[in-house]
């Protein structure tokens, strides 16, 4: 079976890739097990949420996706409070850069549900199958079919079967941290502020969510040392909740009052990964191409940046070039090299900086935060830089 472009993967990045390429006039098919996501119940939120940057919001708006999301389940982030491991602190407000919001917190499940609807409404073929091998410009599938295309887009996750079978270079370095996520009831209102604490035992973030019938709600993302995270996850649910609430009270110093667990605790290993983004007739996007430490919350935004660049470059190529032409793929690789490297260096650098021990370094990093907090121009540059991702 021959197609112009086949997108492997039906997560957010895969579905957005198919939709963006189709809207650029490309003949696209999605290759992934068919899935449906039912609308969420009131006061029940998907365990994984994303901080959508202004650039990603604009892109989702161009795809016709943003306005289809239920507004009542989106929490705007109008300010951010960042605490060091001593007295360092930086507070950022959207108004400091004349912006509406710093980001918007949206559930993964809601974005996927709306993208699935958009892909179907756009009439994009969905091949209910999966890639098992790539060879000589063709994909072999689990159902025994062989697919040929001008371009295969690998948006099939961090363990990308397409990337592995095509032999594209891939480097991974484990952080020795586990990302713990859970939703919490807060005693005090979050006032549309995201909070972050850099600590000896990892990086803790509390992201604002819409209020529930029980009051204010936040989503916790704690990049905790794996040994501590494993011990916490091994506890029985009731004891686990008690211990987590104790650790949160200690870490946040009661910034949002008492915090109470309202959902199951989930965990995933954290790694720094980078892959060769293009190969013969192949382009990678999202987690298949790169993974970052979640401390900046930019992983999905970086992936959507991949999608936007790929659709623009492939859709705008010369009429005599195919979608998988090496020149076209080189343009995509060059377009993504700088933003991916910059975000990789920023997140990994921050993790190393706050992971380093010793009084002089601790004093320097916290003094640096106080210095940044006193300079409006620097804060404006930080906000504008994050908004472009």
mmCIF file of C-alpha atoms in Angstrom:
data_model
loop_
_atom_site.group_PDB
_atom_site.id
_atom_site.type_symbol
_atom_site.label_atom_id
_atom_site.label_comp_id
_atom_site.label_asym_id
_atom_site.label_seq_id
_atom_site.Cartn_x
_atom_site.Cartn_y
_atom_site.Cartn_z
ATOM 1 C CA UNK A 1 0.000 0.000 0.000
ATOM 2 C CA UNK A 2 1.442 3.399 -0.998
ATOM 3 C CA UNK A 3 0.861 6.752 0.713
ATOM 4 C CA UNK A 4 2.448 10.169 0.409
ATOM 5 C CA UNK A 5 3.043 10.598 4.168
ATOM 6 C CA UNK A 6 2.440 8.120 6.986
ATOM 7 C CA UNK A 7 2.494 9.378 10.584
ATOM 8 C CA UNK A 8 3.416 6.631 13.045
ATOM 9 C CA UNK A 9 1.805 7.300 16.419
ATOM 10 C CA UNK A 10 -1.522 8.638 17.653
ATOM 11 C CA UNK A 11 -0.497 10.618 20.701
ATOM 12 C CA UNK A 12 -0.739 14.408 20.784
ATOM 13 C CA UNK A 13 2.328 14.959 18.585
ATOM 14 C CA UNK A 14 1.329 12.263 16.082
ATOM 15 C CA UNK A 15 -2.247 13.473 15.686
ATOM 16 C CA UNK A 16 -1.126 17.117 15.483
ATOM 17 C CA UNK A 17 1.422 16.112 12.797
ATOM 18 C CA UNK A 18 -1.234 14.420 10.677
ATOM 19 C CA UNK A 19 -3.645 17.329 11.051
ATOM 20 C CA UNK A 20 -1.019 20.022 10.359
ATOM 21 C CA UNK A 21 0.310 18.233 7.267
ATOM 22 C CA UNK A 22 -3.204 17.594 5.943
ATOM 23 C CA UNK A 23 -4.082 21.264 6.389
ATOM 24 C CA UNK A 24 -1.011 22.035 4.261
ATOM 25 C CA UNK A 25 -2.475 19.995 1.428
ATOM 26 C CA UNK A 26 -0.510 16.792 2.031
ATOM 27 C CA UNK A 27 -2.007 13.309 1.668
ATOM 28 C CA UNK A 28 -1.519 11.844 5.138
ATOM 29 C CA UNK A 29 -2.439 8.632 6.917
ATOM 30 C CA UNK A 30 -2.132 7.811 10.633
ATOM 31 C CA UNK A 31 -0.621 4.433 11.529
ATOM 32 C CA UNK A 32 -1.521 3.443 15.104
ATOM 33 C CA UNK A 33 -3.999 1.293 17.014
ATOM 34 C CA UNK A 34 -7.375 3.019 16.800
ATOM 35 C CA UNK A 35 -8.418 4.677 20.032
ATOM 36 C CA UNK A 36 -11.263 6.711 21.480
ATOM 37 C CA UNK A 37 -11.303 8.904 24.564
ATOM 38 C CA UNK A 38 -14.576 9.586 26.297
ATOM 39 C CA UNK A 39 -15.315 13.074 27.693
ATOM 40 C CA UNK A 40 -14.059 13.383 31.257
ATOM 41 C CA UNK A 41 -16.405 13.409 34.221
ATOM 42 C CA UNK A 42 -16.921 16.606 36.202
ATOM 43 C CA UNK A 43 -14.289 17.104 38.925
ATOM 44 C CA UNK A 44 -12.269 14.144 37.578
ATOM 45 C CA UNK A 45 -9.074 15.180 35.804
ATOM 46 C CA UNK A 46 -6.629 13.237 33.639
ATOM 47 C CA UNK A 47 -3.478 12.360 35.641
ATOM 48 C CA UNK A 48 -1.129 14.010 33.142
ATOM 49 C CA UNK A 49 -1.464 17.711 32.396
ATOM 50 C CA UNK A 50 0.623 20.004 30.213
ATOM 51 C CA UNK A 51 1.629 23.657 30.453
ATOM 52 C CA UNK A 52 0.780 24.961 26.981
ATOM 53 C CA UNK A 53 2.908 27.966 25.999
ATOM 54 C CA UNK A 54 1.538 30.966 24.063
ATOM 55 C CA UNK A 55 3.306 29.695 20.908
ATOM 56 C CA UNK A 56 1.727 26.252 21.272
ATOM 57 C CA UNK A 57 -1.668 27.785 21.959
ATOM 58 C CA UNK A 58 -1.414 29.816 18.745
ATOM 59 C CA UNK A 59 -0.453 26.697 16.793
ATOM 60 C CA UNK A 60 -3.306 24.636 18.250
ATOM 61 C CA UNK A 61 -5.592 27.540 17.396
ATOM 62 C CA UNK A 62 -4.397 27.471 13.771
ATOM 63 C CA UNK A 63 -5.219 23.751 13.668
ATOM 64 C CA UNK A 64 -8.750 24.507 14.876
ATOM 65 C CA UNK A 65 -8.134 22.536 18.070
ATOM 66 C CA UNK A 66 -7.823 25.108 20.836
ATOM 67 C CA UNK A 67 -11.347 26.515 20.626
ATOM 68 C CA UNK A 68 -12.766 22.974 20.703
ATOM 69 C CA UNK A 69 -11.250 22.319 24.153
ATOM 70 C CA UNK A 70 -13.715 22.775 27.045
ATOM 71 C CA UNK A 71 -12.834 26.176 28.479
ATOM 72 C CA UNK A 72 -13.978 25.190 31.970
ATOM 73 C CA UNK A 73 -11.265 22.527 32.170
ATOM 74 C CA UNK A 74 -8.393 24.886 31.257
ATOM 75 C CA UNK A 75 -6.498 26.780 33.968
ATOM 76 C CA UNK A 76 -4.608 29.930 32.918
ATOM 77 C CA UNK A 77 -1.216 30.544 34.535
ATOM 78 C CA UNK A 78 -0.835 34.248 35.161
ATOM 79 C CA UNK A 79 2.144 34.111 37.519
ATOM 80 C CA UNK A 80 4.954 31.798 38.582
ATOM 81 C CA UNK A 81 6.783 31.546 41.896
ATOM 82 C CA UNK A 82 10.172 29.818 41.806
ATOM 83 C CA UNK A 83 11.950 29.002 45.069
ATOM 84 C CA UNK A 84 15.592 28.017 45.417
ATOM 85 C CA UNK A 85 16.995 25.629 47.996
ATOM 86 C CA UNK A 86 17.728 28.505 50.401
ATOM 87 C CA UNK A 87 16.325 32.058 50.289
ATOM 88 C CA UNK A 88 16.431 32.437 46.500
ATOM 89 C CA UNK A 89 13.139 33.337 44.855
ATOM 90 C CA UNK A 90 11.938 34.611 41.472
ATOM 91 C CA UNK A 91 8.365 35.726 40.804
ATOM 92 C CA UNK A 92 7.182 36.172 37.217
ATOM 93 C CA UNK A 93 3.898 37.779 36.137
ATOM 94 C CA UNK A 94 2.440 37.751 32.637
ATOM 95 C CA UNK A 95 1.871 41.507 32.794
ATOM 96 C CA UNK A 96 5.633 42.059 33.111
ATOM 97 C CA UNK A 97 5.896 41.121 29.417
ATOM 98 C CA UNK A 98 2.496 42.567 28.438
ATOM 99 C CA UNK A 99 1.063 39.082 27.971
ATOM 100 C CA UNK A 100 -2.313 37.596 28.810
ATOM 101 C CA UNK A 101 -0.878 34.453 30.438
ATOM 102 C CA UNK A 102 2.419 32.664 30.919
ATOM 103 C CA UNK A 103 0.813 29.336 29.984
ATOM 104 C CA UNK A 104 -2.404 27.318 30.157
ATOM 105 C CA UNK A 105 -2.691 24.017 32.046
ATOM 106 C CA UNK A 106 -4.587 21.470 29.952
ATOM 107 C CA UNK A 107 -5.221 17.756 30.463
ATOM 108 C CA UNK A 108 -3.467 15.373 28.097
ATOM 109 C CA UNK A 109 -6.684 13.389 27.642
ATOM 110 C CA UNK A 110 -8.699 16.445 26.565
ATOM 111 C CA UNK A 111 -6.124 17.481 23.944
ATOM 112 C CA UNK A 112 -6.018 13.929 22.552
ATOM 113 C CA UNK A 113 -9.815 13.646 22.484
ATOM 114 C CA UNK A 114 -10.219 16.868 20.505
ATOM 115 C CA UNK A 115 -7.362 15.963 18.121
ATOM 116 C CA UNK A 116 -8.955 12.561 17.415
ATOM 117 C CA UNK A 117 -12.209 14.314 16.542
ATOM 118 C CA UNK A 118 -10.390 16.796 14.291
ATOM 119 C CA UNK A 119 -8.476 14.075 12.450
ATOM 120 C CA UNK A 120 -11.701 12.174 11.779
ATOM 121 C CA UNK A 121 -13.619 15.280 10.721
ATOM 122 C CA UNK A 122 -10.795 16.149 8.325
ATOM 123 C CA UNK A 123 -11.118 12.723 6.725
ATOM 124 C CA UNK A 124 -7.555 11.625 7.406
ATOM 125 C CA UNK A 125 -7.216 7.840 6.891
ATOM 126 C CA UNK A 126 -6.464 5.944 10.115
ATOM 127 C CA UNK A 127 -4.682 2.611 9.681
ATOM 128 C CA UNK A 128 -5.556 0.487 12.729
ATOM 129 C CA UNK A 129 -2.144 -1.178 12.914
ATOM 130 C CA UNK A 130 1.372 -0.480 14.149
ATOM 131 C CA UNK A 131 4.905 -0.335 12.817
ATOM 132 C CA UNK A 132 7.041 -3.391 13.552
ATOM 133 C CA UNK A 133 9.969 -2.834 11.189
ATOM 134 C CA UNK A 134 11.373 -0.400 8.628
ATOM 135 C CA UNK A 135 13.414 -1.598 5.696
ATOM 136 C CA UNK A 136 14.402 -0.032 2.370
ATOM 137 C CA UNK A 137 11.841 2.758 2.593
ATOM 138 C CA UNK A 138 8.984 0.491 3.607
ATOM 139 C CA UNK A 139 7.238 -0.270 6.876
ATOM 140 C CA UNK A 140 6.137 -3.729 7.925
ATOM 141 C CA UNK A 141 3.114 -3.731 10.217
ATOM 142 C CA UNK A 142 1.840 -6.037 12.941
ATOM 143 C CA UNK A 143 -1.000 -7.179 10.676
ATOM 144 C CA UNK A 144 1.452 -8.303 8.019
ATOM 145 C CA UNK A 145 0.994 -5.383 5.624
ATOM 146 C CA UNK A 146 3.769 -3.442 3.916
ATOM 147 C CA UNK A 147 3.459 0.332 3.603
ATOM 148 C CA UNK A 148 5.392 2.568 1.249
ATOM 149 C CA UNK A 149 5.460 6.363 1.446
ATOM 150 C CA UNK A 150 7.477 9.394 0.438
ATOM 151 C CA UNK A 151 7.871 10.253 4.123
ATOM 152 C CA UNK A 152 7.368 8.421 7.397
ATOM 153 C CA UNK A 153 6.943 10.646 10.465
ATOM 154 C CA UNK A 154 8.069 8.999 13.699
ATOM 155 C CA UNK A 155 5.827 10.419 16.411
ATOM 156 C CA UNK A 156 5.542 7.082 18.182
ATOM 157 C CA UNK A 157 6.981 7.972 21.573
ATOM 158 C CA UNK A 158 10.245 7.686 23.464
ATOM 159 C CA UNK A 159 10.732 4.013 22.559
ATOM 160 C CA UNK A 160 9.842 4.726 18.889
ATOM 161 C CA UNK A 161 9.746 1.411 16.951
ATOM 162 C CA UNK A 162 10.308 3.348 13.712
ATOM 163 C CA UNK A 163 13.456 5.032 15.071
ATOM 164 C CA UNK A 164 14.826 1.774 16.438
ATOM 165 C CA UNK A 165 14.166 -0.332 13.342
ATOM 166 C CA UNK A 166 15.585 2.374 11.052
ATOM 167 C CA UNK A 167 18.771 2.468 13.141
ATOM 168 C CA UNK A 168 18.714 6.234 13.746
ATOM 169 C CA UNK A 169 21.236 7.377 16.344
ATOM 170 C CA UNK A 170 19.832 7.758 19.833
ATOM 171 C CA UNK A 171 21.493 8.792 23.091
ATOM 172 C CA UNK A 172 19.891 8.490 26.520
ATOM 173 C CA UNK A 173 21.154 9.424 29.977
ATOM 174 C CA UNK A 174 19.042 8.548 33.028
ATOM 175 C CA UNK A 175 18.739 11.280 35.643
ATOM 176 C CA UNK A 176 18.212 8.878 38.521
ATOM 177 C CA UNK A 177 14.926 10.714 39.167
ATOM 178 C CA UNK A 178 11.316 9.617 38.935
ATOM 179 C CA UNK A 179 8.537 11.987 37.935
ATOM 180 C CA UNK A 180 5.660 11.647 40.411
ATOM 181 C CA UNK A 181 2.284 13.101 39.434
ATOM 182 C CA UNK A 182 -0.894 13.416 41.464
ATOM 183 C CA UNK A 183 -3.760 15.904 41.874
ATOM 184 C CA UNK A 184 -4.242 17.636 45.209
ATOM 185 C CA UNK A 185 -6.916 19.598 47.038
ATOM 186 C CA UNK A 186 -5.462 22.875 48.323
ATOM 187 C CA UNK A 187 -6.631 24.708 51.412
ATOM 188 C CA UNK A 188 -5.809 28.125 49.902
ATOM 189 C CA UNK A 189 -6.596 29.379 46.362
ATOM 190 C CA UNK A 190 -3.717 29.149 43.887
ATOM 191 C CA UNK A 191 -4.709 32.476 42.261
ATOM 192 C CA UNK A 192 -3.660 31.141 38.825
ATOM 193 C CA UNK A 193 -0.058 30.835 39.994
ATOM 194 C CA UNK A 194 2.325 27.962 39.277
ATOM 195 C CA UNK A 195 4.806 27.148 42.056
ATOM 196 C CA UNK A 196 8.201 25.468 41.869
ATOM 197 C CA UNK A 197 10.703 24.479 44.540
ATOM 198 C CA UNK A 198 14.266 23.353 43.791
ATOM 199 C CA UNK A 199 15.227 21.001 46.619
ATOM 200 C CA UNK A 200 17.867 18.460 47.612
ATOM 201 C CA UNK A 201 15.374 15.657 46.922
ATOM 202 C CA UNK A 202 14.397 16.977 43.481
ATOM 203 C CA UNK A 203 12.212 19.624 41.862
ATOM 204 C CA UNK A 204 8.623 20.073 43.035
ATOM 205 C CA UNK A 205 6.025 21.879 40.910
ATOM 206 C CA UNK A 206 2.402 22.652 41.732
ATOM 207 C CA UNK A 207 0.322 23.657 38.714
ATOM 208 C CA UNK A 208 -3.070 25.384 38.987
ATOM 209 C CA UNK A 209 -6.148 23.436 37.924
ATOM 210 C CA UNK A 210 -9.802 24.506 37.835
ATOM 211 C CA UNK A 211 -11.560 24.398 41.195
ATOM 212 C CA UNK A 212 -13.644 21.345 42.016
ATOM 213 C CA UNK A 213 -16.653 20.943 44.295
ATOM 214 C CA UNK A 214 -14.097 20.424 47.093
ATOM 215 C CA UNK A 215 -12.397 23.757 46.448
ATOM 216 C CA UNK A 216 -9.036 24.769 44.913
ATOM 217 C CA UNK A 217 -7.078 22.069 43.086
ATOM 218 C CA UNK A 218 -3.463 21.783 41.897
ATOM 219 C CA UNK A 219 -1.500 19.165 39.977
ATOM 220 C CA UNK A 220 1.787 18.007 41.494
ATOM 221 C CA UNK A 221 4.821 17.095 39.403
ATOM 222 C CA UNK A 222 7.677 16.079 41.697
ATOM 223 C CA UNK A 223 10.964 15.037 40.084
ATOM 224 C CA UNK A 224 12.094 13.014 43.057
ATOM 225 C CA UNK A 225 15.218 10.929 43.556
ATOM 226 C CA UNK A 226 14.237 7.452 42.411
ATOM 227 C CA UNK A 227 15.165 5.762 45.687
ATOM 228 C CA UNK A 228 12.817 8.057 47.628
ATOM 229 C CA UNK A 229 10.102 7.810 44.975
ATOM 230 C CA UNK A 230 10.225 4.004 44.968
ATOM 231 C CA UNK A 231 9.899 3.905 48.748
ATOM 232 C CA UNK A 232 6.876 6.216 48.597
ATOM 233 C CA UNK A 233 5.182 4.266 45.799
ATOM 234 C CA UNK A 234 5.678 0.991 47.681
ATOM 235 C CA UNK A 235 3.489 2.146 50.587
ATOM 236 C CA UNK A 236 -0.180 1.090 50.865
ATOM 237 C CA UNK A 237 -2.485 3.806 49.395
ATOM 238 C CA UNK A 238 -3.681 5.247 52.722
ATOM 239 C CA UNK A 239 -0.193 5.384 54.224
ATOM 240 C CA UNK A 240 1.188 6.684 50.932
ATOM 241 C CA UNK A 241 -1.227 9.628 50.983
ATOM 242 C CA UNK A 242 -0.321 10.478 54.593
ATOM 243 C CA UNK A 243 3.412 10.388 53.852
ATOM 244 C CA UNK A 244 3.076 12.416 50.645
ATOM 245 C CA UNK A 245 1.016 15.068 52.416
ATOM 246 C CA UNK A 246 3.694 15.253 55.124
ATOM 247 C CA UNK A 247 6.454 15.689 52.544
ATOM 248 C CA UNK A 248 4.449 18.365 50.731
ATOM 249 C CA UNK A 249 3.835 20.336 53.922
ATOM 250 C CA UNK A 250 7.576 20.257 54.590
ATOM 251 C CA UNK A 251 8.531 21.231 51.030
ATOM 252 C CA UNK A 252 5.991 24.017 50.457
ATOM 253 C CA UNK A 253 6.083 25.545 53.971
ATOM 254 C CA UNK A 254 2.288 25.756 53.814
ATOM 255 C CA UNK A 255 2.312 28.125 50.824
ATOM 256 C CA UNK A 256 -1.121 26.804 49.750
ATOM 257 C CA UNK A 257 -2.171 25.701 53.218
ATOM 258 C CA UNK A 258 -2.902 22.027 53.722
ATOM 259 C CA UNK A 259 -2.609 19.797 50.637
ATOM 260 C CA UNK A 260 -4.687 16.621 50.400
ATOM 261 C CA UNK A 261 -4.278 13.812 47.875
ATOM 262 C CA UNK A 262 -7.340 13.453 45.607
ATOM 263 C CA UNK A 263 -6.109 11.030 42.895
ATOM 264 C CA UNK A 264 -3.838 8.029 42.365
ATOM 265 C CA UNK A 265 -0.079 8.586 42.398
ATOM 266 C CA UNK A 266 1.706 7.846 39.107
ATOM 267 C CA UNK A 267 5.431 7.716 38.378
ATOM 268 C CA UNK A 268 7.714 7.565 35.340
ATOM 269 C CA UNK A 269 11.543 7.496 34.980
ATOM 270 C CA UNK A 270 13.242 10.699 33.832
ATOM 271 C CA UNK A 271 15.906 10.664 31.132
ATOM 272 C CA UNK A 272 17.708 13.108 28.867
ATOM 273 C CA UNK A 273 17.428 11.813 25.312
ATOM 274 C CA UNK A 274 18.398 13.023 21.861
ATOM 275 C CA UNK A 275 18.008 11.221 18.538
ATOM 276 C CA UNK A 276 19.047 11.799 14.956
ATOM 277 C CA UNK A 277 15.933 13.699 13.848
ATOM 278 C CA UNK A 278 15.962 12.668 10.176
ATOM 279 C CA UNK A 279 16.931 9.652 8.094
ATOM 280 C CA UNK A 280 16.217 8.437 4.553
ATOM 281 C CA UNK A 281 12.538 9.249 4.141
ATOM 282 C CA UNK A 282 12.054 9.596 7.920
ATOM 283 C CA UNK A 283 11.487 12.582 10.215
ATOM 284 C CA UNK A 284 11.154 12.248 13.989
ATOM 285 C CA UNK A 285 9.087 14.533 16.218
ATOM 286 C CA UNK A 286 8.300 14.843 19.916
ATOM 287 C CA UNK A 287 9.527 12.224 22.383
ATOM 288 C CA UNK A 288 10.775 10.026 19.540
ATOM 289 C CA UNK A 289 13.283 12.788 18.769
ATOM 290 C CA UNK A 290 14.104 14.210 22.207
ATOM 291 C CA UNK A 291 13.168 14.071 25.882
ATOM 292 C CA UNK A 292 13.973 16.669 28.536
ATOM 293 C CA UNK A 293 13.835 16.982 32.285
ATOM 294 C CA UNK A 294 10.284 18.204 33.065
ATOM 295 C CA UNK A 295 11.431 21.002 35.391
ATOM 296 C CA UNK A 296 10.643 23.648 32.741
ATOM 297 C CA UNK A 297 7.450 21.948 31.537
ATOM 298 C CA UNK A 298 8.507 22.401 27.902
ATOM 299 C CA UNK A 299 8.519 18.829 26.553
ATOM 300 C CA UNK A 300 5.192 18.949 24.701
ATOM 301 C CA UNK A 301 5.763 22.537 23.576
ATOM 302 C CA UNK A 302 9.044 21.470 21.996
ATOM 303 C CA UNK A 303 7.251 18.586 20.272
ATOM 304 C CA UNK A 304 4.540 20.877 18.903
ATOM 305 C CA UNK A 305 7.332 23.140 17.660
ATOM 306 C CA UNK A 306 8.649 20.133 15.725
ATOM 307 C CA UNK A 307 5.208 19.583 14.206
ATOM 308 C CA UNK A 308 4.777 23.215 13.191
ATOM 309 C CA UNK A 309 8.212 23.326 11.533
ATOM 310 C CA UNK A 310 7.761 19.969 9.760
ATOM 311 C CA UNK A 311 4.350 20.890 8.335
ATOM 312 C CA UNK A 312 5.568 24.326 7.222
ATOM 313 C CA UNK A 313 8.711 22.984 5.538
ATOM 314 C CA UNK A 314 7.185 19.885 3.939
ATOM 315 C CA UNK A 315 4.061 21.779 2.862
ATOM 316 C CA UNK A 316 6.137 24.639 1.444
ATOM 317 C CA UNK A 317 8.680 22.569 -0.498
ATOM 318 C CA UNK A 318 9.287 22.984 -4.218
ATOM 319 C CA UNK A 319 6.757 21.224 -6.449
ATOM 320 C CA UNK A 320 9.421 18.955 -7.940
ATOM 321 C CA UNK A 321 10.551 17.574 -4.559
ATOM 322 C CA UNK A 322 8.902 14.709 -2.724
ATOM 323 C CA UNK A 323 7.911 15.016 0.941
ATOM 324 C CA UNK A 324 10.873 12.859 2.006
ATOM 325 C CA UNK A 325 13.454 14.546 -0.214
ATOM 326 C CA UNK A 326 16.801 14.779 1.669
ATOM 327 C CA UNK A 327 16.961 18.549 1.070
ATOM 328 C CA UNK A 328 13.527 19.005 2.630
ATOM 329 C CA UNK A 329 14.432 16.892 5.665
ATOM 330 C CA UNK A 330 17.709 18.776 6.099
ATOM 331 C CA UNK A 331 15.735 22.010 6.292
ATOM 332 C CA UNK A 332 13.586 20.513 9.039
ATOM 333 C CA UNK A 333 16.638 19.317 10.943
ATOM 334 C CA UNK A 334 18.292 22.742 10.735
ATOM 335 C CA UNK A 335 15.088 24.523 11.778
ATOM 336 C CA UNK A 336 14.833 22.446 14.966
ATOM 337 C CA UNK A 337 18.513 22.211 15.885
ATOM 338 C CA UNK A 338 18.771 25.534 17.763
ATOM 339 C CA UNK A 339 15.503 25.442 19.779
ATOM 340 C CA UNK A 340 16.020 21.802 20.784
ATOM 341 C CA UNK A 341 19.635 22.401 21.819
ATOM 342 C CA UNK A 342 18.767 25.596 23.715
ATOM 343 C CA UNK A 343 16.016 23.889 25.720
ATOM 344 C CA UNK A 344 18.190 20.830 26.325
ATOM 345 C CA UNK A 345 21.026 22.976 27.693
ATOM 346 C CA UNK A 346 18.663 25.093 29.809
ATOM 347 C CA UNK A 347 16.835 22.213 31.495
ATOM 348 C CA UNK A 348 19.882 20.000 31.946
ATOM 349 C CA UNK A 349 21.923 22.979 33.154
ATOM 350 C CA UNK A 350 19.338 23.893 35.787
ATOM 351 C CA UNK A 351 19.149 20.285 36.947
ATOM 352 C CA UNK A 352 22.948 20.150 37.307
ATOM 353 C CA UNK A 353 23.128 23.551 38.990
ATOM 354 C CA UNK A 354 20.619 22.729 41.709
ATOM 355 C CA UNK A 355 21.832 19.150 42.026
ATOM 356 C CA UNK A 356 25.355 20.296 42.894
ATOM 357 C CA UNK A 357 26.258 20.280 46.581
ATOM 358 C CA UNK A 358 28.473 22.705 48.463
ATOM 359 C CA UNK A 359 27.944 25.997 50.271
ATOM 360 C CA UNK A 360 29.557 28.299 47.648
ATOM 361 C CA UNK A 361 27.365 26.968 44.822
ATOM 362 C CA UNK A 362 24.242 27.065 46.969
ATOM 363 C CA UNK A 363 24.935 30.693 47.873
ATOM 364 C CA UNK A 364 25.657 31.657 44.253
ATOM 365 C CA UNK A 365 22.532 30.103 42.745
ATOM 366 C CA UNK A 366 20.220 31.580 45.374
ATOM 367 C CA UNK A 367 21.906 34.983 45.165
ATOM 368 C CA UNK A 368 21.487 34.762 41.391
ATOM 369 C CA UNK A 369 17.758 34.186 41.803
ATOM 370 C CA UNK A 370 17.466 37.234 44.052
ATOM 371 C CA UNK A 371 19.378 39.259 41.463
ATOM 372 C CA UNK A 372 17.064 38.145 38.643
ATOM 373 C CA UNK A 373 13.996 38.917 40.767
ATOM 374 C CA UNK A 374 15.173 42.510 41.163
ATOM 375 C CA UNK A 375 15.609 43.159 37.412
ATOM 376 C CA UNK A 376 12.360 43.674 35.436
ATOM 377 C CA UNK A 377 14.198 43.616 32.085
ATOM 378 C CA UNK A 378 15.697 40.189 32.758
ATOM 379 C CA UNK A 379 12.339 38.839 33.901
ATOM 380 C CA UNK A 380 10.699 40.151 30.739
ATOM 381 C CA UNK A 381 13.343 38.389 28.631
ATOM 382 C CA UNK A 382 12.739 35.116 30.497
ATOM 383 C CA UNK A 383 8.985 35.327 29.895
ATOM 384 C CA UNK A 384 9.331 36.225 26.232
ATOM 385 C CA UNK A 385 11.875 33.429 25.685
ATOM 386 C CA UNK A 386 9.579 30.809 27.219
ATOM 387 C CA UNK A 387 6.618 32.127 25.215
ATOM 388 C CA UNK A 388 8.348 31.402 21.908
ATOM 389 C CA UNK A 389 8.713 27.679 22.634
#
